[in-house]
CSV table of C-alpha atoms in Angstrom, one decimal:
chain,number,residue,atom,x,y,z
Z,177,CYS,CA,0.0,0.0,0.0
Z,178,THR,CA,2.2,2.8,-1.3
Z,179,PRO,CA,1.3,5.7,-3.5
Z,180,GLN,CA,3.3,4.2,-6.2
Z,181,CYS,CA,1.7,0.7,-6.1
Z,182,CYS,CA,-1.8,1.6,-5.2
Z,183,THR,CA,-3.0,2.4,-8.7
Z,184,PRO,CA,-5.7,0.8,-10.8
Z,185,GLN,CA,-3.1,-0.7,-13.0
Z,186,CYS,CA,-1.0,-2.3,-10.3
Z,187,CYS,CA,-3.7,-3.3,-7.8
Z,188,THR,CA,-4.4,-6.6,-9.5
Z,189,PRO,CA,-4.2,-10.1,-8.1
Z,190,GLN,CA,-1.4,-10.9,-10.4
Z,191,CYS,CA,0.7,-7.8,-9.5
Z,192,CYS,CA,0.0,-7.4,-5.8
Z,193,THR,CA,2.7,-9.8,-4.8
Z,194,PRO,CA,5.7,-9.4,-2.5
Z,195,GLN,CA,7.9,-9.8,-5.5
Z,196,CYS,CA,6.2,-7.4,-7.8
Z,197,CYS,CA,5.1,-4.7,-5.3
Z,198,THR,CA,8.5,-2.9,-5.4
Z,199,PRO,CA,9.4,0.7,-6.4
Z,200,GLN,CA,11.2,-0.6,-9.4
Z,201,CYS,CA,8.4,-2.9,-10.7
Z,202,CYS,CA,5.2,-0.8,-9.8
Z,203,THR,CA,5.3,1.3,-13.0
Z,204,PRO,CA,2.7,1.6,-15.7
Z,205,GLN,CA,5.0,-0.1,-18.1
Z,206,CYS,CA,5.8,-3.1,-15.8
Z,207,CYS,CA,2.4,-3.6,-14.2
Z,208,THR,CA,1.0,-5.8,-17.0
Z,209,PRO,CA,-0.3,-9.4,-16.9
Z,210,GLN,CA,2.6,-10.3,-19.1
Z,211,CYS,CA,5.3,-8.7,-17.0
Z,212,CYS,CA,3.9,-9.4,-13.5
Z,213,THR,CA,5.4,-12.8,-13.2
Z,214,PRO,CA,7.9,-14.2,-10.7
Z,215,GLN,CA,10.4,-14.7,-13.4
Z,216,CYS,CA,10.1,-11.1,-14.8
Z,217,CYS,CA,9.6,-9.1,-11.5
Z,218,THR,CA,13.3,-8.8,-10.8
Z,219,PRO,CA,15.4,-5.8,-10.4
Z,220,GLN,CA,17.3,-6.6,-13.6
Z,221,CYS,CA,14.2,-7.1,-15.7
Z,222,CYS,CA,11.9,-4.4,-14.3
Z,223,THR,CA,13.4,-1.7,-16.6
Z,224,PRO,CA,11.7,0.4,-19.2
Z,225,GLN,CA,13.7,-1.3,-21.8
Z,226,CYS,CA,12.9,-4.8,-20.8
Z,227,CYS,CA,9.3,-4.5,-19.7
Z,228,THR,CA,7.9,-4.9,-23.2
Z,229,PRO,CA,5.6,-7.5,-24.6
Z,230,GLN,CA,8.3,-8.9,-26.7
Z,231,CYS,CA,10.9,-9.1,-23.9
Z,232,CYS,CA,8.7,-10.2,-21.0
Z,233,THR,CA,8.8,-13.9,-21.8
Z,234,PRO,CA,10.0,-16.8,-19.8
Z,235,GLN,CA,12.7,-17.4,-22.3
Z,236,CYS,CA,14.0,-13.8,-22.3
Z,237,CYS,CA,13.4,-12.8,-18.7
Z,238,THR,CA,16.7,-14.2,-17.5
Z,239,PRO,CA,19.7,-12.5,-15.8
Z,240,GLN,CA,21.8,-13.1,-18.9
Z,241,CYS,CA,19.3,-11.7,-21.4
Z,242,CYS,CA,17.8,-8.8,-19.4
Z,243,THR,CA,20.5,-6.4,-20.3
Z,244,PRO,CA,20.3,-3.0,-22.1
Z,245,GLN,CA,22.1,-4.6,-25.0
Z,246,CYS,CA,19.9,-7.6,-25.4
Z,247,CYS,CA,16.5,-6.2,-24.6
Z,248,THR,CA,15.8,-5.0,-28.0
Z,249,PRO,CA,13.1,-5.9,-30.4
Z,250,GLN,CA,15.6,-7.5,-32.7
Z,251,CYS,CA,17.3,-9.7,-30.1
Z,252,CYS,CA,14.2,-10.5,-27.9
Z,253,THR,CA,13.3,-13.5,-30.0
Z,254,PRO,CA,12.9,-17.2,-29.1
Z,255,GLN,CA,15.8,-18.0,-31.4
Z,256,CYS,CA,18.2,-15.4,-29.9
Z,257,CYS,CA,17.2,-15.4,-26.2
Z,258,THR,CA,19.5,-18.3,-25.5
Z,259,PRO,CA,22.4,-18.5,-23.0
Z,260,GLN,CA,24.8,-19.0,-25.9
Z,261,CYS,CA,23.5,-15.9,-27.9
Z,262,CYS,CA,22.7,-13.4,-25.1
Z,263,THR,CA,26.2,-12.2,-24.8
Z,264,PRO,CA,27.6,-8.6,-25.3
Z,265,GLN,CA,29.4,-9.8,-28.4
Z,266,CYS,CA,26.4,-11.5,-30.1
Z,267,CYS,CA,23.6,-9.2,-29.0
Z,268,THR,CA,24.1,-6.8,-31.9
Z,269,PRO,CA,21.8,-5.7,-34.7
Z,270,GLN,CA,24.1,-7.4,-37.2
Z,271,CYS,CA,24.3,-10.8,-35.3
Z,272,CYS,CA,20.7,-11.0,-33.9
Z,273,THR,CA,19.3,-12.5,-37.0
Z,274,PRO,CA,17.5,-15.9,-37.6
Z,275,GLN,CA,20.4,-16.9,-39.7
Z,276,CYS,CA,23.1,-16.1,-37.2
Z,277,CYS,CA,21.4,-16.9,-33.9
Z,278,THR,CA,22.4,-20.5,-34.0
Z,279,PRO,CA,24.5,-22.6,-31.6
Z,280,GLN,CA,27.1,-23.0,-34.2
Z,281,CYS,CA,27.3,-19.3,-35.1
Z,282,CYS,CA,26.9,-17.7,-31.7
Z,283,THR,CA,30.5,-18.0,-30.7
Z,284,PRO,CA,33.0,-15.3,-29.7
Z,285,GLN,CA,35.0,-16.2,-32.9
Z,286,CYS,CA,32.0,-16.0,-35.3
Z,287,CYS,CA,30.0,-13.1,-33.7
Z,288,THR,CA,32.0,-10.4,-35.4
Z,289,PRO,CA,30.9,-7.7,-37.8
Z,290,GLN,CA,32.9,-9.4,-40.5
Z,291,CYS,CA,31.5,-12.9,-40.1
Z,292,CYS,CA,27.9,-12.1,-39.1
Z,293,THR,CA,26.7,-11.9,-42.6
Z,294,PRO,CA,24.0,-13.8,-44.5
Z,295,GLN,CA,26.7,-15.3,-46.7
Z,296,CYS,CA,29.1,-16.5,-43.8
Z,297,CYS,CA,26.5,-17.4,-41.2
Z,298,THR,CA,26.1,-20.9,-42.5
Z,299,PRO,CA,26.8,-24.3,-40.8
Z,300,GLN,CA,29.6,-24.9,-43.3
Z,301,CYS,CA,31.4,-21.5,-42.6
Z,302,CYS,CA,30.7,-21.1,-38.9
Z,303,THR,CA,33.7,-23.0,-37.8
Z,304,PRO,CA,36.7,-22.0,-35.8
Z,305,GLN,CA,38.9,-22.5,-38.8
Z,306,CYS,CA,36.8,-20.4,-41.2
Z,307,CYS,CA,35.6,-17.6,-38.9
Z,308,THR,CA,38.6,-15.6,-39.3
Z,309,PRO,CA,39.1,-12.0,-40.6
Z,310,GLN,CA,40.9,-13.4,-43.6
Z,311,CYS,CA,38.3,-16.0,-44.6
Z,312,CYS,CA,35.0,-14.2,-43.7
Z,313,THR,CA,34.8,-12.5,-47.0
Z,314,PRO,CA,32.1,-12.6,-49.7
Z,315,GLN,CA,34.6,-14.2,-52.0
Z,316,CYS,CA,35.7,-17.0,-49.6
Z,317,CYS,CA,32.5,-17.7,-47.7
Z,318,THR,CA,31.2,-20.1,-50.3
Z,319,PRO,CA,30.2,-23.8,-49.9
Z,320,GLN,CA,33.1,-24.7,-52.2
Z,321,CYS,CA,35.8,-22.7,-50.3
Z,322,CYS,CA,34.6,-23.1,-46.7
Z,323,THR,CA,36.4,-26.4,-46.1
Z,324,PRO,CA,39.1,-27.4,-43.6
Z,325,GLN,CA,41.5,-27.7,-46.5
Z,326,CYS,CA,40.8,-24.3,-48.0
Z,327,CYS,CA,40.2,-22.2,-44.9
Z,328,THR,CA,43.8,-21.4,-44.3
Z,329,PRO,CA,45.7,-18.1,-44.3
Z,330,GLN,CA,47.5,-19.1,-47.4
Z,331,CYS,CA,44.4,-20.1,-49.4
Z,332,CYS,CA,41.9,-17.5,-48.2
Z,333,THR,CA,43.0,-14.8,-50.6
Z,334,PRO,CA,41.1,-13.1,-53.4
Z,335,GLN,CA,43.3,-14.8,-55.9
Z,336,CYS,CA,42.7,-18.3,-54.6
Z,337,CYS,CA,39.1,-18.2,-53.4
Z,338,THR,CA,37.7,-19.0,-56.8
Z,339,PRO,CA,35.6,-21.9,-58.0
Z,340,GLN,CA,38.5,-23.1,-60.1
Z,341,CYS,CA,41.1,-23.0,-57.3
Z,342,CYS,CA,39.0,-24.1,-54.2
């Protein structure tokens, strides 16, 4: 019973709980049926950026995903809200895509601006050997060249990454 919580929006059976009746969570944005849950009513998730219909989900309301960098419309998706992808390196507009948010591509080596491209975020190219600045190029990120034998510093060159040489 505080001036902040005693509002028509917050005085609901779902929100009047010890976990949700806090100064941080008793806000018009957070006092919603979707956000007033034990999983979302946390100091980390009750923020204006995370209390959104897209982010207040059981999969996204986690300490790892409720961050200013990850609570974005592009990253708050079932495919990207995973422990492997909710990292400062992978939660970027370039990497939070259905093609790149995969267990194989959400790695510190592959979540780079150079490798997070539709051409390189493939199961064949998202490998430790191929996710290098030298190999993550439009010319080398091809099914023919993304092989353990060809993804080498010596072969990943504009002159060698050709259908005839790979």
